[in-house]
Coordinates of C-alpha atoms in Angstrom, one line a residue:
Chain A
M146 CA -22.6 0.3 -56.5
A147 CA -19.2 1.5 -55.6
S148 CA -18.5 -1.2 -53.0
P149 CA -16.8 -3.8 -55.3
S150 CA -14.2 -1.3 -56.5
A151 CA -13.8 0.1 -53.0
L152 CA -13.4 -3.4 -51.7
R153 CA -10.8 -4.2 -54.3
E154 CA -8.9 -1.1 -53.5
L155 CA -9.0 -1.9 -49.8
Q156 CA -7.7 -5.4 -50.5
R157 CA -4.9 -4.0 -52.5
D158 CA -4.2 -1.6 -49.7
L159 CA -4.2 -4.5 -47.3
E160 CA -1.8 -6.4 -49.4
T161 CA 0.7 -3.6 -49.6
K162 CA 0.5 -3.0 -45.9
A163 CA 0.9 -6.7 -45.2
N164 CA 4.0 -6.7 -47.4
D165 CA 5.4 -3.8 -45.6
L166 CA 4.7 -5.5 -42.3
S167 CA 6.5 -8.7 -43.3
K168 CA 9.4 -6.6 -44.6
L169 CA 9.6 -4.9 -41.3
Q170 CA 9.5 -8.2 -39.5
K171 CA 12.3 -9.5 -41.6
D172 CA 14.3 -6.4 -40.8
I173 CA 13.8 -6.9 -37.2
A174 CA 14.8 -10.5 -37.4
K175 CA 18.0 -9.5 -39.2
N176 CA 18.7 -6.9 -36.7
H177 CA 18.3 -9.4 -33.9
Q178 CA 20.8 -11.7 -35.6
V179 CA 23.3 -8.9 -36.0
R180 CA 22.8 -8.1 -32.4
K181 CA 23.4 -11.6 -31.3
K182 CA 26.6 -11.7 -33.3
Y183 CA 27.8 -8.5 -31.6
T184 CA 26.9 -9.8 -28.2
I185 CA 28.9 -12.9 -28.8
Q186 CA 31.8 -10.8 -30.0
L187 CA 31.5 -8.5 -27.0
G188 CA 31.6 -11.5 -24.7
E189 CA 34.7 -12.8 -26.4
N190 CA 36.4 -9.5 -26.3
E191 CA 35.7 -9.2 -22.6
L192 CA 37.2 -12.6 -22.1
V193 CA 40.3 -11.6 -23.9
L194 CA 40.6 -8.4 -21.9
K195 CA 40.3 -10.3 -18.7
E196 CA 43.0 -12.7 -19.8
L197 CA 45.2 -9.8 -21.0
D198 CA 44.8 -8.1 -17.7
L199 CA 45.9 -11.2 -15.9
L200 CA 49.1 -11.4 -18.0
K201 CA 52.4 -10.0 -16.7
E202 CA 54.1 -7.1 -18.3
D203 CA 56.7 -9.2 -20.0
A204 CA 54.4 -11.7 -21.5
N205 CA 54.6 -12.2 -25.3
V206 CA 51.4 -11.4 -27.0
Y207 CA 50.7 -12.1 -30.7
K208 CA 48.0 -11.1 -33.0
L209 CA 47.0 -13.3 -35.9
I210 CA 46.8 -11.2 -38.9
G211 CA 45.9 -13.2 -42.0
P212 CA 48.3 -16.1 -42.0
V213 CA 51.0 -14.7 -39.7
L214 CA 51.3 -14.1 -36.1
V215 CA 52.5 -10.6 -35.4
K216 CA 54.1 -9.8 -32.1
Q217 CA 52.4 -7.1 -30.2
D218 CA 53.0 -5.0 -27.2
L219 CA 50.8 -6.1 -24.3
A220 CA 49.7 -2.5 -23.6
E221 CA 48.9 -2.1 -27.2
A222 CA 46.9 -5.2 -27.4
N223 CA 45.1 -4.2 -24.3
A224 CA 44.3 -0.8 -25.7
N225 CA 43.1 -2.4 -28.9
V226 CA 40.8 -4.7 -27.2
R227 CA 39.4 -2.0 -25.0
K228 CA 38.7 0.1 -28.1
R229 CA 37.1 -2.8 -29.7
I230 CA 34.8 -3.3 -26.8
E231 CA 33.9 0.3 -26.8
Y232 CA 33.1 0.1 -30.4
I233 CA 31.0 -3.0 -30.1
S234 CA 29.1 -1.5 -27.2
A235 CA 28.3 1.6 -29.1
E236 CA 27.2 -0.6 -32.0
L237 CA 24.9 -2.6 -29.7
K238 CA 23.4 0.6 -28.4
R239 CA 22.7 1.8 -32.0
L240 CA 21.2 -1.6 -32.8
D241 CA 18.9 -1.4 -29.8
G242 CA 17.7 2.0 -31.0
T243 CA 17.0 0.7 -34.5
V244 CA 15.2 -2.3 -33.2
Q245 CA 13.0 -0.2 -31.0
D246 CA 12.3 2.0 -33.9
L247 CA 11.4 -0.9 -36.1
E248 CA 9.2 -2.4 -33.5
E249 CA 7.3 0.8 -33.2
K250 CA 6.8 0.9 -36.9
Q251 CA 5.8 -2.7 -36.9
N252 CA 3.1 -2.0 -34.3
S253 CA 1.7 0.9 -36.2
K254 CA 1.7 -1.2 -39.3
K255 CA -0.1 -4.0 -37.5
D256 CA -2.7 -1.5 -36.4
A257 CA -3.2 -0.2 -39.9
V258 CA -3.5 -3.8 -41.2
L259 CA -6.1 -4.6 -38.6
K260 CA -8.1 -1.5 -39.4
V261 CA -8.1 -2.3 -43.1
Q262 CA -9.2 -5.8 -42.3
Q263 CA -12.1 -4.5 -40.2
R264 CA -13.2 -2.2 -42.9
I265 CA -13.2 -5.0 -45.4
Q266 CA -15.2 -7.1 -43.1
S267 CA -17.7 -4.4 -42.5
L268 CA -18.0 -3.8 -46.2
Q269 CA -18.5 -7.5 -46.9
A270 CA -21.1 -7.7 -44.1
G271 CA -22.9 -4.7 -45.6
K272 CA -22.9 -6.3 -49.0
A273 CA -24.3 -9.5 -47.6
K274 CA -27.1 -7.6 -46.0
V275 CA -27.9 -5.6 -49.1
Chain B
M47 CA -19.2 -23.7 -7.8
E48 CA -20.7 -20.5 -6.8
Q49 CA -22.0 -19.4 -10.1
A50 CA -24.6 -17.2 -8.6
A51 CA -22.0 -14.6 -7.6
K52 CA -23.1 -11.1 -8.3
K53 CA -20.1 -9.9 -10.2
G54 CA -18.7 -13.1 -11.4
T55 CA -18.5 -14.1 -15.0
V56 CA -18.2 -17.6 -16.4
T57 CA -16.2 -18.1 -19.5
P58 CA -15.5 -21.5 -21.1
L59 CA -11.8 -22.0 -21.2
A60 CA -12.0 -23.3 -24.7
S61 CA -13.1 -19.9 -25.9
L62 CA -10.2 -18.2 -24.3
F63 CA -7.6 -20.7 -25.4
P64 CA -8.7 -22.5 -28.5
P65 CA -7.5 -26.1 -28.4
E66 CA -5.6 -25.8 -31.7
D67 CA -3.8 -22.7 -30.5
T68 CA -2.8 -24.3 -27.3
E69 CA -1.6 -27.3 -29.2
K70 CA 0.4 -25.0 -31.4
A71 CA 1.9 -23.3 -28.3
V72 CA 2.8 -26.7 -26.9
R73 CA 4.6 -27.6 -30.1
R74 CA 6.4 -24.3 -30.2
V75 CA 7.6 -24.7 -26.7
K76 CA 8.7 -28.2 -27.3
E77 CA 10.7 -27.0 -30.3
T78 CA 12.5 -24.4 -28.3
L79 CA 13.1 -27.0 -25.7
V80 CA 14.8 -29.2 -28.3
E81 CA 16.9 -26.2 -29.4
E82 CA 18.0 -25.5 -25.9
Q83 CA 18.8 -29.1 -25.4
A84 CA 21.1 -29.0 -28.5
E85 CA 22.7 -25.9 -27.2
L86 CA 23.2 -27.5 -23.8
D87 CA 24.8 -30.6 -25.5
R88 CA 27.1 -28.3 -27.4
V89 CA 28.2 -26.5 -24.2
Q90 CA 28.6 -29.8 -22.4
G91 CA 30.8 -31.0 -25.3
F92 CA 32.9 -27.9 -24.9
I93 CA 33.3 -28.6 -21.2
S94 CA 34.4 -32.1 -21.8
D95 CA 36.8 -31.0 -24.5
N96 CA 38.2 -28.4 -22.1
T97 CA 38.7 -30.9 -19.3
S98 CA 40.6 -33.3 -21.6
L99 CA 42.7 -30.4 -22.9
I100 CA 43.5 -29.4 -19.3
S101 CA 44.7 -32.9 -18.5
L102 CA 46.8 -33.0 -21.7
V103 CA 48.3 -29.6 -20.9
Q104 CA 49.1 -30.8 -17.5
R105 CA 50.7 -34.0 -18.8
L106 CA 52.8 -32.5 -21.6
P107 CA 55.6 -30.9 -19.5
E108 CA 56.2 -34.1 -17.7
D109 CA 58.5 -35.2 -20.5
L110 CA 61.2 -33.2 -22.2
H111 CA 59.9 -34.2 -25.6
H112 CA 57.2 -36.3 -27.1
D113 CA 57.2 -38.4 -30.3
I114 CA 54.1 -37.4 -32.2
M115 CA 52.7 -37.7 -35.7
V116 CA 52.5 -34.2 -37.2
P117 CA 49.6 -33.5 -39.4
F118 CA 50.6 -32.5 -42.8
G119 CA 47.9 -31.1 -45.1
K120 CA 44.6 -32.9 -44.9
A121 CA 45.5 -36.5 -45.2
A122 CA 49.2 -36.9 -44.4
F123 CA 51.1 -37.3 -41.2
F124 CA 54.8 -37.5 -40.6
P125 CA 56.6 -38.5 -37.5
G126 CA 57.9 -35.7 -35.4
R127 CA 59.0 -34.7 -32.0
L128 CA 57.4 -32.2 -29.7
I129 CA 60.0 -30.1 -27.8
H130 CA 59.6 -27.1 -25.5
T131 CA 56.9 -28.9 -23.8
N132 CA 56.3 -26.2 -21.3
E133 CA 55.6 -23.4 -23.8
F134 CA 52.1 -22.9 -25.1
L135 CA 50.7 -20.3 -27.4
V136 CA 47.2 -19.8 -26.2
L137 CA 44.5 -18.3 -28.3
L138 CA 42.8 -15.8 -26.1
G139 CA 40.1 -15.0 -28.7
E140 CA 39.8 -12.3 -31.4
G141 CA 43.1 -13.4 -32.9
Y142 CA 45.1 -12.7 -29.8
Y143 CA 47.7 -15.3 -28.7
A144 CA 49.8 -15.3 -25.6
E145 CA 52.8 -17.3 -24.7
R146 CA 52.2 -19.2 -21.6
T147 CA 53.5 -22.0 -19.5
S148 CA 51.6 -25.1 -18.8
R149 CA 50.5 -23.9 -15.4
Q150 CA 49.3 -20.6 -16.7
T151 CA 47.6 -22.3 -19.6
V152 CA 45.7 -24.5 -17.1
D153 CA 44.7 -21.4 -15.2
I154 CA 43.2 -19.9 -18.4
L155 CA 41.5 -23.1 -19.2
T156 CA 40.0 -23.4 -15.8
R157 CA 38.6 -19.9 -16.0
R158 CA 37.1 -20.8 -19.3
E159 CA 35.6 -23.9 -17.8
Q160 CA 33.9 -21.8 -15.1
G161 CA 32.4 -19.6 -17.8
L162 CA 31.1 -22.7 -19.6
E163 CA 29.7 -24.2 -16.4
S164 CA 27.8 -21.1 -15.7
Q165 CA 26.4 -21.1 -19.2
A166 CA 25.3 -24.7 -18.9
E167 CA 23.7 -23.9 -15.6
S168 CA 21.7 -21.0 -17.0
L169 CA 20.7 -23.2 -19.9
K170 CA 19.4 -25.9 -17.6
V171 CA 17.4 -23.3 -15.7
M172 CA 15.9 -22.1 -18.9
M173 CA 15.0 -25.6 -19.9
R174 CA 13.4 -26.2 -16.6
D175 CA 11.3 -23.1 -17.2
L176 CA 10.4 -24.2 -20.6
Q177 CA 9.4 -27.6 -19.4
A178 CA 7.1 -26.1 -16.9
E179 CA 5.6 -24.0 -19.6
A180 CA 5.1 -26.9 -21.9
S181 CA 3.4 -28.9 -19.2
F182 CA 1.2 -26.0 -18.4
F183 CA 0.3 -25.5 -22.0
G184 CA -0.5 -29.2 -22.3
A185 CA -2.7 -29.1 -19.2
T186 CA -4.5 -26.0 -20.5
A187 CA -5.1 -27.7 -23.8
S188 CA -6.6 -30.8 -22.2
E189 CA -8.6 -28.6 -19.8
A190 CA -10.0 -26.6 -22.6
A191 CA -10.8 -29.8 -24.5
E192 CA -12.6 -31.0 -21.4
G193 CA -14.8 -27.9 -21.4
L194 CA -13.6 -26.3 -18.2
V195 CA -14.9 -22.9 -17.4
E196 CA -13.2 -20.0 -15.9
I197 CA -15.0 -18.0 -13.2
R198 CA -13.9 -14.5 -12.8
E199 CA -14.8 -12.4 -9.8
D200 CA -13.7 -9.0 -8.7
Y201 CA -11.4 -9.1 -5.7
V202 CA -13.1 -7.8 -2.6
E203 CA -11.6 -7.6 0.9
E204 CA -14.4 -9.4 2.7
N205 CA -14.5 -12.1 0.2
S206 CA -10.9 -13.0 0.8
T207 CA -11.4 -13.1 4.6
E208 CA -14.4 -15.3 4.1
R209 CA -12.5 -17.6 2.0
E210 CA -9.7 -17.4 4.6
S211 CA -11.9 -18.6 7.3
Q212 CA -13.2 -21.3 5.1
S213 CA -10.0 -22.7 4.0
G214 CA -7.9 -21.6 7.0
P215 CA -8.8 -24.0 9.9
P216 CA -8.4 -27.3 8.2
K217 CA -4.9 -26.4 7.2
E218 CA -3.9 -25.0 10.5
G219 CA -5.0 -28.0 12.4
A220 CA -1.5 -29.0 13.2
P221 CA 0.3 -25.7 14.0
R222 CA 0.4 -24.8 17.6
F223 CA -1.3 -21.4 16.9
S224 CA -4.5 -23.0 15.9
E225 CA -7.8 -22.3 17.7
A226 CA -7.7 -25.5 19.6
D227 CA -4.3 -24.8 20.9
K228 CA -5.2 -21.3 21.8
A229 CA -8.0 -22.5 23.9
K230 CA -5.9 -25.2 25.5
V231 CA -2.8 -23.2 26.3
G232 CA -3.8 -19.6 26.2
V233 CA -1.5 -18.8 29.0
K234 CA 1.4 -20.6 27.4
D235 CA 0.7 -18.7 24.3
E236 CA 1.0 -15.5 26.1
E237 CA 4.2 -16.5 27.7
F238 CA 5.6 -17.5 24.5
A239 CA 4.7 -14.2 23.0
H240 CA 6.3 -12.6 25.9
M241 CA 9.5 -14.5 25.4
M242 CA 9.5 -13.8 21.7
S243 CA 9.0 -10.2 22.4
R244 CA 12.0 -10.2 24.7
L245 CA 14.1 -11.8 22.1
D246 CA 13.0 -9.2 19.6
E247 CA 13.5 -6.6 22.1
L248 CA 17.1 -7.7 22.6
E249 CA 17.7 -7.7 19.0
K250 CA 16.3 -4.2 18.6
E251 CA 18.3 -2.9 21.5
E252 CA 21.4 -4.4 20.1
L253 CA 20.9 -2.4 17.0
G254 CA 20.5 0.8 19.0
N255 CA 23.5 0.2 21.2
G256 CA 27.1 0.3 20.3
R257 CA 28.8 -3.1 20.2
N258 CA 32.0 -2.1 22.0
E259 CA 31.2 -3.8 25.3
V260 CA 30.3 -7.0 23.5
N261 CA 33.5 -8.8 23.9
A262 CA 33.9 -8.0 27.6
K263 CA 30.5 -9.3 28.4
V264 CA 30.3 -12.3 26.1
A265 CA 31.4 -14.8 28.7
V266 CA 28.7 -14.0 31.1
D267 CA 26.1 -13.2 28.6
D268 CA 26.6 -16.6 26.9
E269 CA 25.3 -18.3 29.9
E270 CA 22.3 -16.0 30.2
Y271 CA 21.6 -16.4 26.6
A272 CA 21.7 -20.1 26.8
R273 CA 19.3 -19.9 29.6
M274 CA 17.0 -17.7 27.7
M275 CA 17.0 -20.1 24.8
S276 CA 16.4 -23.1 26.8
R277 CA 13.6 -21.4 28.5
L278 CA 12.1 -20.4 25.2
D279 CA 12.3 -24.0 24.2
E280 CA 10.6 -24.9 27.3
L281 CA 7.8 -22.6 26.7
E282 CA 7.3 -24.0 23.3
K283 CA 7.3 -27.4 24.6
E284 CA 4.6 -26.5 27.0
E285 CA 2.6 -25.0 24.3
L286 CA 2.7 -28.2 22.3
E287 CA 2.0 -30.5 25.1
A288 CA 0.0 -28.5 27.5
E289 CA 1.1 -30.9 30.2
F290 CA 2.7 -29.1 33.1
G291 CA 0.5 -26.2 33.2
D292 CA 0.5 -25.7 37.0
G293 CA 2.6 -23.0 38.3
R294 CA 3.3 -21.5 34.9
D295 CA 1.1 -18.6 35.5
E296 CA 3.0 -17.3 38.5
D297 CA 6.1 -17.8 36.5
N298 CA 4.6 -15.7 33.9
A299 CA 4.0 -13.0 36.4
K300 CA 7.6 -13.0 37.5
V301 CA 9.2 -13.4 34.2
A302 CA 10.2 -9.9 33.7
V303 CA 12.2 -9.5 36.9
K304 CA 15.7 -10.5 38.0
D305 CA 18.3 -13.0 37.1
E306 CA 18.0 -15.0 40.3
E307 CA 14.5 -15.6 39.5
Y308 CA 15.6 -16.8 36.1
A309 CA 17.9 -19.2 37.8
R310 CA 15.1 -20.5 39.9
I311 CA 12.8 -20.9 37.0
M312 CA 15.5 -22.6 35.1
S313 CA 16.2 -25.1 37.8
R314 CA 12.5 -25.9 37.9
L315 CA 12.4 -26.2 34.2
D316 CA 15.4 -28.5 34.3
E317 CA 13.6 -30.7 36.7
L318 CA 10.6 -30.9 34.6
E319 CA 12.7 -31.6 31.6
K320 CA 14.4 -34.5 33.3
E321 CA 11.1 -36.1 34.0
E322 CA 10.2 -35.7 30.4
P323 CA 10.5 -39.0 28.5
E324 CA 12.5 -39.1 25.3
A325 CA 9.4 -40.2 23.4
E326 CA 7.8 -36.9 23.8
H327 CA 10.6 -35.3 22.1
D328 CA 10.1 -37.5 19.1
N329 CA 6.5 -36.6 19.1
E330 CA 7.3 -33.0 19.1
T331 CA 9.7 -33.1 16.3
D332 CA 7.2 -34.9 14.3
E333 CA 4.7 -32.3 15.0
E334 CA 7.2 -29.6 14.2
E335 CA 7.8 -31.2 10.9
K336 CA 4.2 -31.3 10.3
M337 CA 3.9 -27.7 11.0
R338 CA 6.7 -26.9 8.7
A339 CA 5.0 -28.8 6.0
D340 CA 1.9 -27.0 6.7
F341 CA 3.5 -23.7 6.4
D342 CA 5.1 -24.7 3.2
Q343 CA 1.6 -25.7 2.1
L344 CA 0.3 -22.4 3.1
L345 CA 2.9 -20.6 1.2
N346 CA 2.3 -22.7 -1.9
Q347 CA -1.4 -22.9 -1.8
R348 CA -2.3 -19.3 -1.1
S349 CA -1.1 -16.1 -2.5
L350 CA 1.2 -14.2 -0.2
D351 CA -1.1 -11.5 0.8
K352 CA -3.6 -13.9 2.1
N353 CA -0.9 -15.5 4.1
L354 CA 0.0 -12.1 5.4
R355 CA -3.4 -11.3 6.5
Y356 CA -3.8 -14.5 8.4
S357 CA -0.5 -14.0 10.2
E358 CA -1.3 -10.5 10.9
D359 CA -4.5 -11.3 12.5
Y360 CA -2.6 -13.5 14.8
Q361 CA 0.2 -11.2 15.3
S362 CA -1.8 -8.2 16.2
R363 CA -3.1 -10.2 19.1
K364 CA 0.4 -11.1 20.1
L365 CA 1.5 -7.5 19.7
L366 CA -0.9 -6.3 22.3
E367 CA 0.5 -8.7 24.9
R368 CA 4.0 -8.0 24.0
M369 CA 3.5 -4.3 24.3
R370 CA 2.3 -4.8 27.8
D371 CA 5.4 -6.8 28.8
K372 CA 7.9 -4.9 26.8
K373 CA 8.7 -2.0 29.1
S374 CA 9.6 -4.1 32.1
A375 CA 11.5 -6.6 30.0
T376 CA 13.6 -4.1 28.2
E377 CA 16.1 -2.8 30.7
E378 CA 17.3 -5.9 32.4
L379 CA 17.5 -7.8 29.2
L380 CA 19.5 -5.1 27.6
N381 CA 22.8 -6.6 28.5
K382 CA 21.9 -10.0 27.4
H383 CA 21.4 -9.5 23.8
H384 CA 25.0 -9.3 22.7
P385 CA 25.8 -12.9 22.7
Q386 CA 22.9 -13.6 20.6
Q387 CA 24.4 -11.8 17.7
D388 CA 27.6 -13.7 18.1
L389 CA 26.0 -16.9 18.8
T390 CA 23.5 -17.2 16.1
D391 CA 25.7 -19.3 14.0
Q392 CA 27.0 -21.7 16.5
L393 CA 24.0 -21.9 18.7
N394 CA 24.5 -25.6 19.3
C395 CA 28.1 -25.5 20.4
T396 CA 27.9 -22.5 22.6
G397 CA 24.9 -23.9 24.3
L398 CA 26.9 -27.1 25.0
T399 CA 30.0 -25.5 26.3
V400 CA 28.5 -22.8 28.4
Q401 CA 25.5 -24.4 30.0
S402 CA 26.0 -26.6 33.0
V403 CA 22.7 -28.4 32.8
P404 CA 22.5 -32.0 31.8
K405 CA 23.6 -32.7 28.3
D406 CA 20.5 -34.5 27.6
E407 CA 18.4 -31.5 28.1
I408 CA 20.6 -29.3 26.0
S409 CA 20.5 -31.3 22.9
H410 CA 16.9 -31.7 23.5
G411 CA 16.4 -28.0 23.8
T412 CA 18.6 -26.9 21.0
S413 CA 17.1 -29.2 18.5
L414 CA 13.8 -27.9 19.5
A415 CA 15.0 -24.4 19.1
H416 CA 16.0 -25.2 15.6
N417 CA 12.7 -26.7 14.9
A418 CA 10.9 -23.8 16.3
I419 CA 13.0 -21.4 14.3
K420 CA 12.4 -23.3 11.2
S421 CA 8.8 -23.7 11.6
S422 CA 7.8 -20.3 12.7
P423 CA 9.4 -17.9 10.2
P424 CA 6.2 -16.5 8.9
E425 CA 5.1 -15.4 12.3
K426 CA 8.5 -14.1 13.1
A427 CA 8.6 -12.2 10.0
F428 CA 5.5 -10.3 10.9
M429 CA 6.4 -10.0 14.5
I430 CA 9.6 -8.2 13.4
S431 CA 8.0 -5.9 11.0
E432 CA 5.6 -4.8 13.7
V433 CA 8.2 -4.5 16.3
K434 CA 10.2 -2.3 14.0
E435 CA 7.3 0.0 13.7
N436 CA 7.2 0.4 17.4
V437 CA 10.8 0.6 18.2
Q438 CA 11.9 2.3 15.0
A439 CA 15.1 0.4 14.9
A440 CA 17.1 -0.2 11.8
N441 CA 17.4 -3.5 10.3
S442 CA 20.5 -5.6 10.9
S443 CA 21.5 -8.5 8.8
R444 CA 23.6 -9.9 11.6
S445 CA 20.9 -10.4 14.2
Q446 CA 19.2 -13.6 14.3
V447 CA 15.7 -12.9 13.5
P448 CA 16.2 -10.8 10.4
D449 CA 18.3 -13.7 9.2
Q450 CA 15.4 -16.0 9.8
T451 CA 13.0 -13.6 8.1
S452 CA 15.0 -13.8 4.9
K453 CA 14.3 -17.5 4.9
P454 CA 10.6 -17.5 4.4
G455 CA 11.0 -14.8 1.8
F456 CA 13.4 -17.0 -0.1
D457 CA 11.2 -20.0 0.4
S458 CA 8.2 -18.3 -1.0
H459 CA 10.2 -17.0 -3.8
K460 CA 11.4 -20.4 -4.6
A461 CA 8.0 -21.7 -4.3
F462 CA 6.5 -19.3 -6.7
P463 CA 8.9 -19.2 -9.6
G464 CA 9.2 -23.0 -9.2
S465 CA 5.6 -23.4 -9.8
I466 CA 3.7 -22.2 -12.8
I467 CA 2.4 -19.0 -11.3
E468 CA 5.4 -17.1 -12.3
H469 CA 4.9 -18.0 -15.9
T470 CA 1.3 -17.0 -15.9
H471 CA 2.2 -13.6 -17.2
N472 CA 4.3 -14.9 -20.1
I473 CA 1.7 -17.4 -21.0
Q474 CA -1.1 -15.0 -20.9
T475 CA 0.7 -12.6 -23.1
N476 CA 1.6 -15.4 -25.3
F477 CA -1.9 -16.3 -25.7
S478 CA -3.0 -12.8 -26.2
Q479 CA -0.4 -12.5 -28.9
Q480 CA -1.7 -15.6 -30.5
S481 CA -5.2 -14.6 -30.4
G482 CA -4.1 -11.2 -31.6
T483 CA -2.5 -12.7 -34.7
S484 CA -5.6 -14.8 -35.3
S485 CA -7.5 -11.5 -34.9
Q486 CA -9.4 -12.5 -31.9
P487 CA -10.1 -10.2 -29.1
P488 CA -7.3 -10.7 -26.5
S489 CA -9.6 -10.9 -23.5
S490 CA -7.5 -13.1 -21.4
Q491 CA -5.6 -10.4 -19.6
P492 CA -7.9 -9.2 -16.9
S493 CA -8.7 -12.7 -15.8
K494 CA -5.2 -13.3 -14.5
P495 CA -5.9 -13.4 -10.7
V496 CA -8.4 -16.1 -11.0
S497 CA -6.7 -18.3 -13.5
R498 CA -3.6 -18.0 -11.3
F499 CA -5.6 -19.2 -8.4
K500 CA -6.8 -22.1 -10.4
M501 CA -3.3 -22.9 -11.5
Q502 CA -2.1 -22.9 -8.0
R503 CA -4.5 -25.7 -7.2
R504 CA -3.0 -27.9 -9.7

């Protein structure tokens, strides 16, 4: 009978698929973490922007670069922060896209795994009958 | 239980939610709860740090200089002196610093505090939700262990009305719109409906009309409005007590006529009211409270649509009466509606200042008015919606009744998310996910309505 070899093959198939699935899940988790980090950064930047907006024109603004504080123009700082916010937002959007993509992949993988499991089960049941 | 239902199915709860899975869910929710608690503690630590920092920053400029110990490396300090006590270099975030004075620094810090407070608030809300979820999971687990069954039936219109009539009367015993009351004070009811319709009418008219003459008329209209209100109270009182029924009917016939008649009616009402002992008032307020409680119960215990149907049954009856009265009432009441809009907020005070009737009565009346308003939002809500259909007037957030309508909506909203019903969806999906991972058929989805009903009871 060919069923033992077929069964073995199916099981190997299942294993690889399950591995893929877990890899995908790991990716998604990592993505979520990055996303969280960016969200926090975005919040911080927005806070900074708010405070910078509240500052008067002649206020002294410094930026910490490495170990030194470098004096910066308020307008310059403002522009920098704005740019940064833009960048982070774009990044967040990109991450959203990838997460969605990954989740789709995950779902299809899940389906595949389920199908293989069912086939194995039916094969085993057939064997038990025979 | 009606297990013989034609299209019902009975499923043991344990098969839908295996006990061990539910236990797992409980554990998971508890874990997240602990995490949230830690986060909340962290945020609260930030808040307390921030407040102490604010007080420090406020205190520093009080002196020209402070003697301090300056940290030097990790373990060493040396004595030093803090000067320029009104200059702060504030870290705004992302490596940006700004030179600020003490005052400005405190401003920044208070803004930060507000942000932190809102964070803590949202965390608390989340924790409350999680707690509700956990308790629900626990209850489901115990129920499943007890071998509870779930009965599923397709939703049919007649069914619901049947259930309505079964469950309706006992709950409506207290409200004044119950059957018993209707029988007792059918006429009063009608009159009340009439008055309500006029109020609604006024509000609708007010929307249609310009508001330019408002100011000119306010002084006169206040009085009329107060009269209207007290009369409305009177009617409600009558409904509740069904005591002085005599003569009301002819009043009813005349209601929609002239102001002199109003004055006459009012004087009579005043007389009646004076005779009225204070004790009755207490009784009424009690009853009103009961009614309110009952309505809350209704909101809680039934799904909204059922509620709606019930009130609509009642309202459609009202509407007929109202339609009859409406035309005659409309014109002469037209000029009375303006104060209402201005007075809604300070109903009490205006009533006191404008009316010349005994003080006793006014406080009496206004308190009643408040009670009535509070207790009858569901009816009012539907009344309005129906009136709107007829009059085709736009909504106005300023007029009184729309304001009131927003209240029940809010209440019911509050009632629902507060209870477990809102979470049913999450939970169900959660379960289905679980059963999905354990490769069981996720069959819990279509059963939502009934299980929700069941949950509501608990």
